[in-house]
Amino acid sequence: MLPATRQDGRLAGILCGRYAQFGADAGLALPYAFFTLQNSIVDHTHHSSDPAVADLRGGFTSTRFVLVEPSHPGNVGAAARALKTMGFSRLVLVSPRVPHVQSDPEAIAMASGADDVLASAHVVSTLADALSGVHWSIALTARLREYGPPQWTPRAAAGAAREQAVRGEIALVFGNERTGLSNEDVERCSALAHIPANPAYSSLNLAQAVQVLAYELRTAYLSDGEATPAMPAAAQVSAGQGEPVGARAASDEIESMYTHLESALVALEFLDPANPKKLMSRLRRLFARSGLEREEVNIVRGIAKHILLKTKAPGDDAS
């Protein structure tokens, strides 16, 4: 393997020829981009052996980064590099446009030494599959949304993620380069993060957005014993500060709860399937603020089950 400086020299030549495709929308001078990335390469094995952060190693291994339908192999490789520079390694790809993107020459070139992260990327068909086993997730969105989960800055989101990562699997979800995340994908997540970029030119490359969030997460994870940035009240409630916390519900358990609850509301004729408006979106936002525990999900499902039992027609079966 080439030394880091020679790898970056090789990457510089590749990037100069492809900058328009992968980074022109970043608004960064090319020399600055290379300087910051070259000098941020960190051997996380060294840091994870530091007694001061030994208790936080789980945060780096329990955090997965999910790219939904990425279009360009180069962006996937650059995202792998962004993760490795910040000490992360878990990359999940949802229906990438290019099959077997992990072995694509452009992806490997842009990974520039993060070939191991790229090669170990897990490919799945749906976001639901990508979030299997995850109890808390945050979606990165390029625009503020009227409906959906609570919305935070990357720094506030990282502070909340630090609290959640010690309790189990968490995920950061990024959308397609052109269209971003669908409303359905956003509503599947626990919270939103929005990078407050220059409003006159807010275009960020996918891998650059991954780098920003990975950096904020690294800073939060390594701030053991230090004051973390002030989190919104909802984040503090979600993190369970000041009260005992039960086992967190996984993403698939929460989705099953929403399906069950929606069926019950339709049976009550409280929800009109032909004109649902934003009822379920608002309910998702309400529950996302609370940080649902498994027992709480079971309570809601128990209520839904009894509603369906009381409203079912003869011969029907309530699930």
PDB file of C-alpha atoms in Angstrom:
ATOM      1  CA  MET A   1       0.000   0.000   0.000  1.00  0.00           C
ATOM      2  CA  LEU A   2       1.253   3.484  -0.826  1.00  0.00           C
ATOM      3  CA  PRO A   3       2.118   5.874   2.015  1.00  0.00           C
ATOM      4  CA  ALA A   4      -0.651   8.373   2.817  1.00  0.00           C
ATOM      5  CA  THR A   5       1.130  11.282   1.129  1.00  0.00           C
ATOM      6  CA  ARG A   6       1.641   9.335  -2.108  1.00  0.00           C
ATOM      7  CA  GLN A   7      -1.948   8.092  -2.009  1.00  0.00           C
ATOM      8  CA  ASP A   8      -3.179  11.661  -1.733  1.00  0.00           C
ATOM      9  CA  GLY A   9      -0.845  12.702  -4.537  1.00  0.00           C
ATOM     10  CA  ARG A  10      -2.378  10.014  -6.734  1.00  0.00           C
ATOM     11  CA  LEU A  11      -5.865  11.096  -5.655  1.00  0.00           C
ATOM     12  CA  ALA A  12      -5.080  14.721  -6.514  1.00  0.00           C
ATOM     13  CA  GLY A  13      -4.423  13.773 -10.093  1.00  0.00           C
ATOM     14  CA  ILE A  14      -7.660  11.828 -10.284  1.00  0.00           C
ATOM     15  CA  LEU A  15      -9.701  14.574  -8.672  1.00  0.00           C
ATOM     16  CA  CYS A  16      -8.333  17.330 -10.907  1.00  0.00           C
ATOM     17  CA  GLY A  17      -9.819  15.506 -13.874  1.00  0.00           C
ATOM     18  CA  ARG A  18     -13.147  14.727 -12.178  1.00  0.00           C
ATOM     19  CA  TYR A  19     -13.659  17.717  -9.955  1.00  0.00           C
ATOM     20  CA  ALA A  20     -16.507  19.083 -12.030  1.00  0.00           C
ATOM     21  CA  GLN A  21     -18.484  15.884 -11.567  1.00  0.00           C
ATOM     22  CA  PHE A  22     -17.946  15.254  -7.870  1.00  0.00           C
ATOM     23  CA  GLY A  23     -16.966  18.504  -6.187  1.00  0.00           C
ATOM     24  CA  ALA A  24     -17.670  21.585  -8.240  1.00  0.00           C
ATOM     25  CA  ASP A  25     -20.866  22.195  -6.316  1.00  0.00           C
ATOM     26  CA  ALA A  26     -18.948  22.252  -3.044  1.00  0.00           C
ATOM     27  CA  GLY A  27     -17.779  25.861  -3.264  1.00  0.00           C
ATOM     28  CA  LEU A  28     -14.338  24.880  -1.949  1.00  0.00           C
ATOM     29  CA  ALA A  29     -10.983  25.780  -3.454  1.00  0.00           C
ATOM     30  CA  LEU A  30      -9.302  22.546  -4.543  1.00  0.00           C
ATOM     31  CA  PRO A  31      -6.046  23.063  -2.575  1.00  0.00           C
ATOM     32  CA  TYR A  32      -8.003  23.700   0.628  1.00  0.00           C
ATOM     33  CA  ALA A  33     -10.032  20.530   0.151  1.00  0.00           C
ATOM     34  CA  PHE A  34      -6.859  18.434  -0.220  1.00  0.00           C
ATOM     35  CA  PHE A  35      -5.121  20.064   2.732  1.00  0.00           C
ATOM     36  CA  THR A  36      -7.931  19.465   5.165  1.00  0.00           C
ATOM     37  CA  LEU A  37      -8.554  15.877   4.080  1.00  0.00           C
ATOM     38  CA  GLN A  38      -4.887  14.890   3.944  1.00  0.00           C
ATOM     39  CA  ASN A  39      -4.231  16.176   7.430  1.00  0.00           C
ATOM     40  CA  SER A  40      -7.381  14.668   8.929  1.00  0.00           C
ATOM     41  CA  ILE A  41      -6.457  11.023   8.275  1.00  0.00           C
ATOM     42  CA  VAL A  42      -6.497   9.329  11.666  1.00  0.00           C
ATOM     43  CA  ASP A  43      -5.666   5.821  12.763  1.00  0.00           C
ATOM     44  CA  HIS A  44      -8.697   5.163  14.934  1.00  0.00           C
ATOM     45  CA  THR A  45      -7.133   2.033  16.400  1.00  0.00           C
ATOM     46  CA  HIS A  46      -4.687   4.312  18.185  1.00  0.00           C
ATOM     47  CA  HIS A  47      -7.431   6.507  19.563  1.00  0.00           C
ATOM     48  CA  SER A  48      -9.683   3.632  20.603  1.00  0.00           C
ATOM     49  CA  SER A  49      -6.862   2.340  22.827  1.00  0.00           C
ATOM     50  CA  ASP A  50      -6.726   5.684  24.673  1.00  0.00           C
ATOM     51  CA  PRO A  51      -8.086   5.100  28.231  1.00  0.00           C
ATOM     52  CA  ALA A  52      -9.753   8.519  28.113  1.00  0.00           C
ATOM     53  CA  VAL A  53     -12.107   7.378  25.351  1.00  0.00           C
ATOM     54  CA  ALA A  54     -12.185   3.625  25.888  1.00  0.00           C
ATOM     55  CA  ASP A  55     -15.790   3.747  27.098  1.00  0.00           C
ATOM     56  CA  LEU A  56     -16.861   5.448  23.857  1.00  0.00           C
ATOM     57  CA  ARG A  57     -15.486   2.863  21.438  1.00  0.00           C
ATOM     58  CA  GLY A  58     -18.957   1.414  21.118  1.00  0.00           C
ATOM     59  CA  GLY A  59     -20.207   4.657  19.596  1.00  0.00           C
ATOM     60  CA  PHE A  60     -17.897   4.266  16.631  1.00  0.00           C
ATOM     61  CA  THR A  61     -18.927   0.656  16.037  1.00  0.00           C
ATOM     62  CA  SER A  62     -22.649   1.035  16.749  1.00  0.00           C
ATOM     63  CA  THR A  63     -23.078   3.911  14.277  1.00  0.00           C
ATOM     64  CA  ARG A  64     -23.914   3.107  10.671  1.00  0.00           C
ATOM     65  CA  PHE A  65     -23.984   5.574   7.765  1.00  0.00           C
ATOM     66  CA  VAL A  66     -26.716   4.858   5.213  1.00  0.00           C
ATOM     67  CA  LEU A  67     -26.637   6.188   1.631  1.00  0.00           C
ATOM     68  CA  VAL A  68     -30.024   5.847  -0.073  1.00  0.00           C
ATOM     69  CA  GLU A  69     -29.820   5.166  -3.821  1.00  0.00           C
ATOM     70  CA  PRO A  70     -26.446   6.852  -4.432  1.00  0.00           C
ATOM     71  CA  SER A  71     -25.919   7.650  -8.123  1.00  0.00           C
ATOM     72  CA  HIS A  72     -22.179   8.122  -8.588  1.00  0.00           C
ATOM     73  CA  PRO A  73     -19.590   5.489  -7.625  1.00  0.00           C
ATOM     74  CA  GLY A  74     -17.105   8.268  -6.892  1.00  0.00           C
ATOM     75  CA  ASN A  75     -19.373   9.668  -4.202  1.00  0.00           C
ATOM     76  CA  VAL A  76     -19.641   6.256  -2.560  1.00  0.00           C
ATOM     77  CA  GLY A  77     -15.857   5.918  -2.485  1.00  0.00           C
ATOM     78  CA  ALA A  78     -15.409   9.464  -1.189  1.00  0.00           C
ATOM     79  CA  ALA A  79     -17.996   8.773   1.533  1.00  0.00           C
ATOM     80  CA  ALA A  80     -16.004   5.697   2.585  1.00  0.00           C
ATOM     81  CA  ARG A  81     -12.927   7.895   2.890  1.00  0.00           C
ATOM     82  CA  ALA A  82     -14.881  10.471   4.900  1.00  0.00           C
ATOM     83  CA  LEU A  83     -15.916   7.754   7.362  1.00  0.00           C
ATOM     84  CA  LYS A  84     -12.436   6.328   7.796  1.00  0.00           C
ATOM     85  CA  THR A  85     -10.850   9.727   8.410  1.00  0.00           C
ATOM     86  CA  MET A  86     -13.228  10.177  11.345  1.00  0.00           C
ATOM     87  CA  GLY A  87     -12.805   6.654  12.743  1.00  0.00           C
ATOM     88  CA  PHE A  88     -16.036   5.101  11.446  1.00  0.00           C
ATOM     89  CA  SER A  89     -16.305   2.028   9.248  1.00  0.00           C
ATOM     90  CA  ARG A  90     -19.944   0.959   8.833  1.00  0.00           C
ATOM     91  CA  LEU A  91     -21.351   1.976   5.451  1.00  0.00           C
ATOM     92  CA  VAL A  92     -24.743   0.749   4.196  1.00  0.00           C
ATOM     93  CA  LEU A  93     -25.919   1.312   0.608  1.00  0.00           C
ATOM     94  CA  VAL A  94     -29.611   1.194  -0.287  1.00  0.00           C
ATOM     95  CA  SER A  95     -30.145   0.195  -3.932  1.00  0.00           C
ATOM     96  CA  PRO A  96     -27.089   1.944  -5.394  1.00  0.00           C
ATOM     97  CA  ARG A  97     -27.545   2.849  -9.053  1.00  0.00           C
ATOM     98  CA  VAL A  98     -24.341   1.044 -10.055  1.00  0.00           C
ATOM     99  CA  PRO A  99     -24.372  -2.670  -9.162  1.00  0.00           C
ATOM    100  CA  HIS A 100     -21.333  -3.937  -7.261  1.00  0.00           C
ATOM    101  CA  VAL A 101     -20.277  -0.342  -6.661  1.00  0.00           C
ATOM    102  CA  GLN A 102     -17.775  -1.496  -4.017  1.00  0.00           C
ATOM    103  CA  SER A 103     -15.531  -2.820  -6.804  1.00  0.00           C
ATOM    104  CA  ASP A 104     -16.095   0.065  -9.229  1.00  0.00           C
ATOM    105  CA  PRO A 105     -12.761   1.681 -10.275  1.00  0.00           C
ATOM    106  CA  GLU A 106     -14.037   5.218  -9.630  1.00  0.00           C
ATOM    107  CA  ALA A 107     -15.270   4.299  -6.175  1.00  0.00           C
ATOM    108  CA  ILE A 108     -11.952   2.637  -5.304  1.00  0.00           C
ATOM    109  CA  ALA A 109      -9.968   5.630  -6.600  1.00  0.00           C
ATOM    110  CA  MET A 110     -12.027   8.115  -4.597  1.00  0.00           C
ATOM    111  CA  ALA A 111     -11.799   5.953  -1.461  1.00  0.00           C
ATOM    112  CA  SER A 112      -8.019   6.542  -1.568  1.00  0.00           C
ATOM    113  CA  GLY A 113      -6.932   4.082   1.091  1.00  0.00           C
ATOM    114  CA  ALA A 114     -10.362   3.503   2.622  1.00  0.00           C
ATOM    115  CA  ASP A 115     -10.757   0.427   0.421  1.00  0.00           C
ATOM    116  CA  ASP A 116     -11.556  -1.690   3.469  1.00  0.00           C
ATOM    117  CA  VAL A 117     -14.543   0.493   4.401  1.00  0.00           C
ATOM    118  CA  LEU A 118     -15.735   0.481   0.797  1.00  0.00           C
ATOM    119  CA  ALA A 119     -15.316  -3.280   0.340  1.00  0.00           C
ATOM    120  CA  SER A 120     -17.214  -4.036   3.560  1.00  0.00           C
ATOM    121  CA  ALA A 121     -20.161  -1.778   2.659  1.00  0.00           C
ATOM    122  CA  HIS A 122     -23.436  -3.637   3.109  1.00  0.00           C
ATOM    123  CA  VAL A 123     -25.910  -3.410   0.200  1.00  0.00           C
ATOM    124  CA  VAL A 124     -29.655  -3.711   0.885  1.00  0.00           C
ATOM    125  CA  SER A 125     -32.844  -3.167  -1.105  1.00  0.00           C
ATOM    126  CA  THR A 126     -34.798  -0.809   1.149  1.00  0.00           C
ATOM    127  CA  LEU A 127     -34.268   1.732   3.885  1.00  0.00           C
ATOM    128  CA  ALA A 128     -36.276  -0.528   6.180  1.00  0.00           C
ATOM    129  CA  ASP A 129     -33.610  -3.204   5.676  1.00  0.00           C
ATOM    130  CA  ALA A 130     -30.842  -0.663   6.288  1.00  0.00           C
ATOM    131  CA  LEU A 131     -32.419   0.347   9.598  1.00  0.00           C
ATOM    132  CA  SER A 132     -33.057  -3.178  10.831  1.00  0.00           C
ATOM    133  CA  GLY A 133     -32.002  -3.359  14.480  1.00  0.00           C
ATOM    134  CA  VAL A 134     -31.557   0.420  14.736  1.00  0.00           C
ATOM    135  CA  HIS A 135     -33.316   2.088  17.667  1.00  0.00           C
ATOM    136  CA  TRP A 136     -32.552   5.730  16.695  1.00  0.00           C
ATOM    137  CA  SER A 137     -31.800   7.344  13.347  1.00  0.00           C
ATOM    138  CA  ILE A 138     -31.292  10.790  11.924  1.00  0.00           C
ATOM    139  CA  ALA A 139     -31.951  11.889   8.351  1.00  0.00           C
ATOM    140  CA  LEU A 140     -29.873  14.572   6.692  1.00  0.00           C
ATOM    141  CA  THR A 141     -32.046  16.925   4.666  1.00  0.00           C
ATOM    142  CA  ALA A 142     -31.022  19.773   2.383  1.00  0.00           C
ATOM    143  CA  ARG A 143     -34.187  21.709   3.131  1.00  0.00           C
ATOM    144  CA  LEU A 144     -36.264  22.473   6.194  1.00  0.00           C
ATOM    145  CA  ARG A 145     -39.546  20.576   6.259  1.00  0.00           C
ATOM    146  CA  GLU A 146     -42.917  21.563   7.653  1.00  0.00           C
ATOM    147  CA  TYR A 147     -43.713  18.017   8.717  1.00  0.00           C
ATOM    148  CA  GLY A 148     -41.592  15.146   9.920  1.00  0.00           C
ATOM    149  CA  PRO A 149     -39.308  14.491  12.890  1.00  0.00           C
ATOM    150  CA  PRO A 150     -37.656  17.228  14.997  1.00  0.00           C
ATOM    151  CA  GLN A 151     -34.987  19.200  13.090  1.00  0.00           C
ATOM    152  CA  TRP A 152     -31.550  19.998  14.534  1.00  0.00           C
ATOM    153  CA  THR A 153     -28.190  21.358  13.496  1.00  0.00           C
ATOM    154  CA  PRO A 154     -25.473  18.720  12.941  1.00  0.00           C
ATOM    155  CA  ARG A 155     -23.831  19.648  16.258  1.00  0.00           C
ATOM    156  CA  ALA A 156     -27.035  19.290  18.262  1.00  0.00           C
ATOM    157  CA  ALA A 157     -27.817  16.051  16.443  1.00  0.00           C
ATOM    158  CA  ALA A 158     -24.355  14.701  17.260  1.00  0.00           C
ATOM    159  CA  GLY A 159     -24.897  15.469  20.935  1.00  0.00           C
ATOM    160  CA  ALA A 160     -28.127  13.475  20.881  1.00  0.00           C
ATOM    161  CA  ALA A 161     -26.465  10.682  18.898  1.00  0.00           C
ATOM    162  CA  ARG A 162     -23.756  10.364  21.541  1.00  0.00           C
ATOM    163  CA  GLU A 163     -26.412   9.671  24.168  1.00  0.00           C
ATOM    164  CA  GLN A 164     -28.250   7.209  21.936  1.00  0.00           C
ATOM    165  CA  ALA A 165     -25.180   5.302  20.712  1.00  0.00           C
ATOM    166  CA  VAL A 166     -24.393   3.959  24.169  1.00  0.00           C
ATOM    167  CA  ARG A 167     -27.827   2.270  24.218  1.00  0.00           C
ATOM    168  CA  GLY A 168     -27.638   0.448  20.906  1.00  0.00           C
ATOM    169  CA  GLU A 169     -27.492   0.755  17.136  1.00  0.00           C
ATOM    170  CA  ILE A 170     -28.006   4.170  15.540  1.00  0.00           C
ATOM    171  CA  ALA A 171     -27.906   5.351  11.924  1.00  0.00           C
ATOM    172  CA  LEU A 172     -27.335   8.496   9.878  1.00  0.00           C
ATOM    173  CA  VAL A 173     -29.314   8.508   6.639  1.00  0.00           C
ATOM    174  CA  PHE A 174     -28.343  10.440   3.495  1.00  0.00           C
ATOM    175  CA  GLY A 175     -30.413  10.787   0.327  1.00  0.00           C
ATOM    176  CA  ASN A 176     -29.737  10.582  -3.374  1.00  0.00           C
ATOM    177  CA  GLU A 177     -27.450  13.271  -4.848  1.00  0.00           C
ATOM    178  CA  ARG A 178     -30.190  14.738  -7.030  1.00  0.00           C
ATOM    179  CA  THR A 179     -33.471  14.235  -5.180  1.00  0.00           C
ATOM    180  CA  GLY A 180     -32.461  13.717  -1.553  1.00  0.00           C
ATOM    181  CA  LEU A 181     -34.687  11.676   0.753  1.00  0.00           C
ATOM    182  CA  SER A 182     -38.363  11.067   0.112  1.00  0.00           C
ATOM    183  CA  ASN A 183     -40.907  12.160   2.714  1.00  0.00           C
ATOM    184  CA  GLU A 184     -41.524   8.503   3.498  1.00  0.00           C
ATOM    185  CA  ASP A 185     -37.817   7.941   4.176  1.00  0.00           C
ATOM    186  CA  VAL A 186     -37.617  11.052   6.364  1.00  0.00           C
ATOM    187  CA  GLU A 187     -40.618  10.010   8.432  1.00  0.00           C
ATOM    188  CA  ARG A 188     -39.010   6.635   9.085  1.00  0.00           C
ATOM    189  CA  CYS A 189     -36.187   8.385  10.990  1.00  0.00           C
ATOM    190  CA  SER A 190     -36.203   9.689  14.548  1.00  0.00           C
ATOM    191  CA  ALA A 191     -34.899  13.189  13.809  1.00  0.00           C
ATOM    192  CA  LEU A 192     -33.603  15.473  11.061  1.00  0.00           C
ATOM    193  CA  ALA A 193     -30.304  17.292  10.651  1.00  0.00           C
ATOM    194  CA  HIS A 194     -29.906  20.283   8.369  1.00  0.00           C
ATOM    195  CA  ILE A 195     -26.506  21.814   7.562  1.00  0.00           C
ATOM    196  CA  PRO A 196     -26.932  25.604   7.811  1.00  0.00           C
ATOM    197  CA  ALA A 197     -24.878  26.386   4.713  1.00  0.00           C
ATOM    198  CA  ASN A 198     -24.714  29.662   2.790  1.00  0.00           C
ATOM    199  CA  PRO A 199     -28.347  30.253   1.712  1.00  0.00           C
ATOM    200  CA  ALA A 200     -27.124  31.858  -1.514  1.00  0.00           C
ATOM    201  CA  TYR A 201     -25.186  28.686  -2.410  1.00  0.00           C
ATOM    202  CA  SER A 202     -26.042  25.747  -0.209  1.00  0.00           C
ATOM    203  CA  SER A 203     -25.113  22.929  -2.604  1.00  0.00           C
ATOM    204  CA  LEU A 204     -23.006  20.270  -0.881  1.00  0.00           C
ATOM    205  CA  ASN A 205     -21.606  17.128  -2.445  1.00  0.00           C
ATOM    206  CA  LEU A 206     -22.916  13.923  -0.837  1.00  0.00           C
ATOM    207  CA  ALA A 207     -19.511  12.906   0.504  1.00  0.00           C
ATOM    208  CA  GLN A 208     -18.951  16.391   1.929  1.00  0.00           C
ATOM    209  CA  ALA A 209     -22.220  16.177   3.836  1.00  0.00           C
ATOM    210  CA  VAL A 210     -21.119  12.788   5.175  1.00  0.00           C
ATOM    211  CA  GLN A 211     -17.813  14.363   6.237  1.00  0.00           C
ATOM    212  CA  VAL A 212     -19.544  17.175   8.154  1.00  0.00           C
ATOM    213  CA  LEU A 213     -21.763  14.781  10.103  1.00  0.00           C
ATOM    214  CA  ALA A 214     -18.955  12.293  10.715  1.00  0.00           C
ATOM    215  CA  TYR A 215     -16.754  15.071  12.093  1.00  0.00           C
ATOM    216  CA  GLU A 216     -19.469  16.333  14.439  1.00  0.00           C
ATOM    217  CA  LEU A 217     -20.114  12.780  15.635  1.00  0.00           C
ATOM    218  CA  ARG A 218     -16.425  12.154  16.241  1.00  0.00           C
ATOM    219  CA  THR A 219     -16.136  15.365  18.231  1.00  0.00           C
ATOM    220  CA  ALA A 220     -19.165  14.432  20.323  1.00  0.00           C
ATOM    221  CA  TYR A 221     -18.027  10.836  20.890  1.00  0.00           C
ATOM    222  CA  LEU A 222     -14.562  11.908  22.032  1.00  0.00           C
ATOM    223  CA  SER A 223     -15.852  14.627  24.370  1.00  0.00           C
ATOM    224  CA  ASP A 224     -16.123  12.252  27.348  1.00  0.00           C
ATOM    225  CA  GLY A 225     -16.355  14.287  30.539  1.00  0.00           C
ATOM    226  CA  GLU A 226     -16.739  17.548  28.625  1.00  0.00           C
ATOM    227  CA  ALA A 227     -19.847  19.636  28.299  1.00  0.00           C
ATOM    228  CA  THR A 228     -21.644  18.728  25.085  1.00  0.00           C
ATOM    229  CA  PRO A 229     -23.387  21.405  22.994  1.00  0.00           C
ATOM    230  CA  ALA A 230     -26.803  22.346  24.298  1.00  0.00           C
ATOM    231  CA  MET A 231     -29.349  19.893  22.951  1.00  0.00           C
ATOM    232  CA  PRO A 232     -32.974  20.772  22.271  1.00  0.00           C
ATOM    233  CA  ALA A 233     -35.332  19.762  25.046  1.00  0.00           C
ATOM    234  CA  ALA A 234     -36.744  17.028  22.814  1.00  0.00           C
ATOM    235  CA  ALA A 235     -33.291  15.536  22.435  1.00  0.00           C
ATOM    236  CA  GLN A 236     -32.776  15.493  26.186  1.00  0.00           C
ATOM    237  CA  VAL A 237     -36.094  13.734  26.699  1.00  0.00           C
ATOM    238  CA  SER A 238     -35.243  11.301  23.919  1.00  0.00           C
ATOM    239  CA  ALA A 239     -31.892  10.617  25.544  1.00  0.00           C
ATOM    240  CA  GLY A 240     -33.663   9.864  28.813  1.00  0.00           C
ATOM    241  CA  GLN A 241     -31.647  12.339  30.870  1.00  0.00           C
ATOM    242  CA  GLY A 242     -32.594  12.380  34.535  1.00  0.00           C
ATOM    243  CA  GLU A 243     -34.766   9.268  34.480  1.00  0.00           C
ATOM    244  CA  PRO A 244     -34.344   5.490  34.109  1.00  0.00           C
ATOM    245  CA  VAL A 245     -34.491   4.350  30.505  1.00  0.00           C
ATOM    246  CA  GLY A 246     -35.921   1.038  29.339  1.00  0.00           C
ATOM    247  CA  ALA A 247     -34.882  -0.904  26.267  1.00  0.00           C
ATOM    248  CA  ARG A 248     -35.271   1.251  23.163  1.00  0.00           C
ATOM    249  CA  ALA A 249     -37.631   0.073  20.466  1.00  0.00           C
ATOM    250  CA  ALA A 250     -35.983  -0.862  17.172  1.00  0.00           C
ATOM    251  CA  SER A 251     -36.930   0.855  13.928  1.00  0.00           C
ATOM    252  CA  ASP A 252     -38.819  -2.159  12.572  1.00  0.00           C
ATOM    253  CA  GLU A 253     -40.812  -2.438  15.833  1.00  0.00           C
ATOM    254  CA  ILE A 254     -41.786   1.229  15.610  1.00  0.00           C
ATOM    255  CA  GLU A 255     -42.830   0.867  11.962  1.00  0.00           C
ATOM    256  CA  SER A 256     -45.017  -2.102  12.862  1.00  0.00           C
ATOM    257  CA  MET A 257     -46.585   0.022  15.611  1.00  0.00           C
ATOM    258  CA  TYR A 258     -47.425   2.790  13.114  1.00  0.00           C
ATOM    259  CA  THR A 259     -49.020   0.277  10.747  1.00  0.00           C
ATOM    260  CA  HIS A 260     -51.066  -1.207  13.583  1.00  0.00           C
ATOM    261  CA  LEU A 261     -52.106   2.222  14.880  1.00  0.00           C
ATOM    262  CA  GLU A 262     -53.097   3.423  11.414  1.00  0.00           C
ATOM    263  CA  SER A 263     -55.337   0.374  10.950  1.00  0.00           C
ATOM    264  CA  ALA A 264     -57.012   1.107  14.287  1.00  0.00           C
ATOM    265  CA  LEU A 265     -57.614   4.765  13.407  1.00  0.00           C
ATOM    266  CA  VAL A 266     -59.144   3.742  10.080  1.00  0.00           C
ATOM    267  CA  ALA A 267     -61.395   1.255  11.883  1.00  0.00           C
ATOM    268  CA  LEU A 268     -62.545   4.047  14.198  1.00  0.00           C
ATOM    269  CA  GLU A 269     -63.192   6.217  11.126  1.00  0.00           C
ATOM    270  CA  PHE A 270     -60.919   8.798  12.708  1.00  0.00           C
ATOM    271  CA  LEU A 271     -58.566   8.487   9.730  1.00  0.00           C
ATOM    272  CA  ASP A 272     -59.940   8.597   6.209  1.00  0.00           C
ATOM    273  CA  PRO A 273     -57.600   6.598   3.913  1.00  0.00           C
ATOM    274  CA  ALA A 274     -58.881   8.566   0.926  1.00  0.00           C
ATOM    275  CA  ASN A 275     -58.054  11.884   2.594  1.00  0.00           C
ATOM    276  CA  PRO A 276     -55.439  11.201   5.314  1.00  0.00           C
ATOM    277  CA  LYS A 277     -54.081  14.753   5.316  1.00  0.00           C
ATOM    278  CA  LYS A 278     -51.042  14.862   7.637  1.00  0.00           C
ATOM    279  CA  LEU A 279     -52.416  12.864  10.549  1.00  0.00           C
ATOM    280  CA  MET A 280     -49.885  10.023  10.501  1.00  0.00           C
ATOM    281  CA  SER A 281     -47.032  12.447   9.795  1.00  0.00           C
ATOM    282  CA  ARG A 282     -47.990  14.459  12.857  1.00  0.00           C
ATOM    283  CA  LEU A 283     -48.292  11.328  14.993  1.00  0.00           C
ATOM    284  CA  ARG A 284     -44.854  10.199  13.819  1.00  0.00           C
ATOM    285  CA  ARG A 285     -43.434  13.572  14.805  1.00  0.00           C
ATOM    286  CA  LEU A 286     -45.098  13.332  18.227  1.00  0.00           C
ATOM    287  CA  PHE A 287     -43.713   9.850  18.926  1.00  0.00           C
ATOM    288  CA  ALA A 288     -40.276  10.741  17.523  1.00  0.00           C
ATOM    289  CA  ARG A 289     -39.933  13.460  20.154  1.00  0.00           C
ATOM    290  CA  SER A 290     -40.512  10.973  22.947  1.00  0.00           C
ATOM    291  CA  GLY A 291     -37.858   8.378  22.095  1.00  0.00           C
ATOM    292  CA  LEU A 292     -40.013   5.255  22.295  1.00  0.00           C
ATOM    293  CA  GLU A 293     -39.083   2.338  24.502  1.00  0.00           C
ATOM    294  CA  ARG A 294     -40.053  -1.217  23.605  1.00  0.00           C
ATOM    295  CA  GLU A 295     -42.612  -1.402  26.421  1.00  0.00           C
ATOM    296  CA  GLU A 296     -44.229   1.834  25.222  1.00  0.00           C
ATOM    297  CA  VAL A 297     -44.503   0.458  21.687  1.00  0.00           C
ATOM    298  CA  ASN A 298     -46.190  -2.641  23.095  1.00  0.00           C
ATOM    299  CA  ILE A 299     -48.677  -0.453  24.990  1.00  0.00           C
ATOM    300  CA  VAL A 300     -49.641   1.451  21.836  1.00  0.00           C
ATOM    301  CA  ARG A 301     -49.994  -1.792  19.909  1.00  0.00           C
ATOM    302  CA  GLY A 302     -52.123  -3.217  22.721  1.00  0.00           C
ATOM    303  CA  ILE A 303     -54.458  -0.217  22.452  1.00  0.00           C
ATOM    304  CA  ALA A 304     -54.620  -0.609  18.667  1.00  0.00           C
ATOM    305  CA  LYS A 305     -55.370  -4.314  18.997  1.00  0.00           C
ATOM    306  CA  HIS A 306     -58.285  -3.715  21.348  1.00  0.00           C
ATOM    307  CA  ILE A 307     -59.674  -0.961  19.114  1.00  0.00           C
ATOM    308  CA  LEU A 308     -59.634  -3.388  16.205  1.00  0.00           C
ATOM    309  CA  LEU A 309     -61.266  -6.109  18.341  1.00  0.00           C
ATOM    310  CA  LYS A 310     -64.068  -3.748  19.391  1.00  0.00           C
ATOM    311  CA  THR A 311     -64.682  -2.416  15.885  1.00  0.00           C
ATOM    312  CA  LYS A 312     -64.243  -5.567  13.797  1.00  0.00           C
ATOM    313  CA  ALA A 313     -67.140  -6.946  11.832  1.00  0.00           C
ATOM    314  CA  PRO A 314     -68.263 -10.508  12.571  1.00  0.00           C
ATOM    315  CA  GLY A 315     -65.872 -12.971  10.984  1.00  0.00           C
ATOM    316  CA  ASP A 316     -62.967 -10.477  10.798  1.00  0.00           C
ATOM    317  CA  ASP A 317     -59.709 -11.033  12.673  1.00  0.00           C
ATOM    318  CA  ALA A 318     -57.779  -8.256  14.460  1.00  0.00           C
ATOM    319  CA  SER A 319     -54.007  -8.667  14.168  1.00  0.00           C
TER     320      SER A 319
END
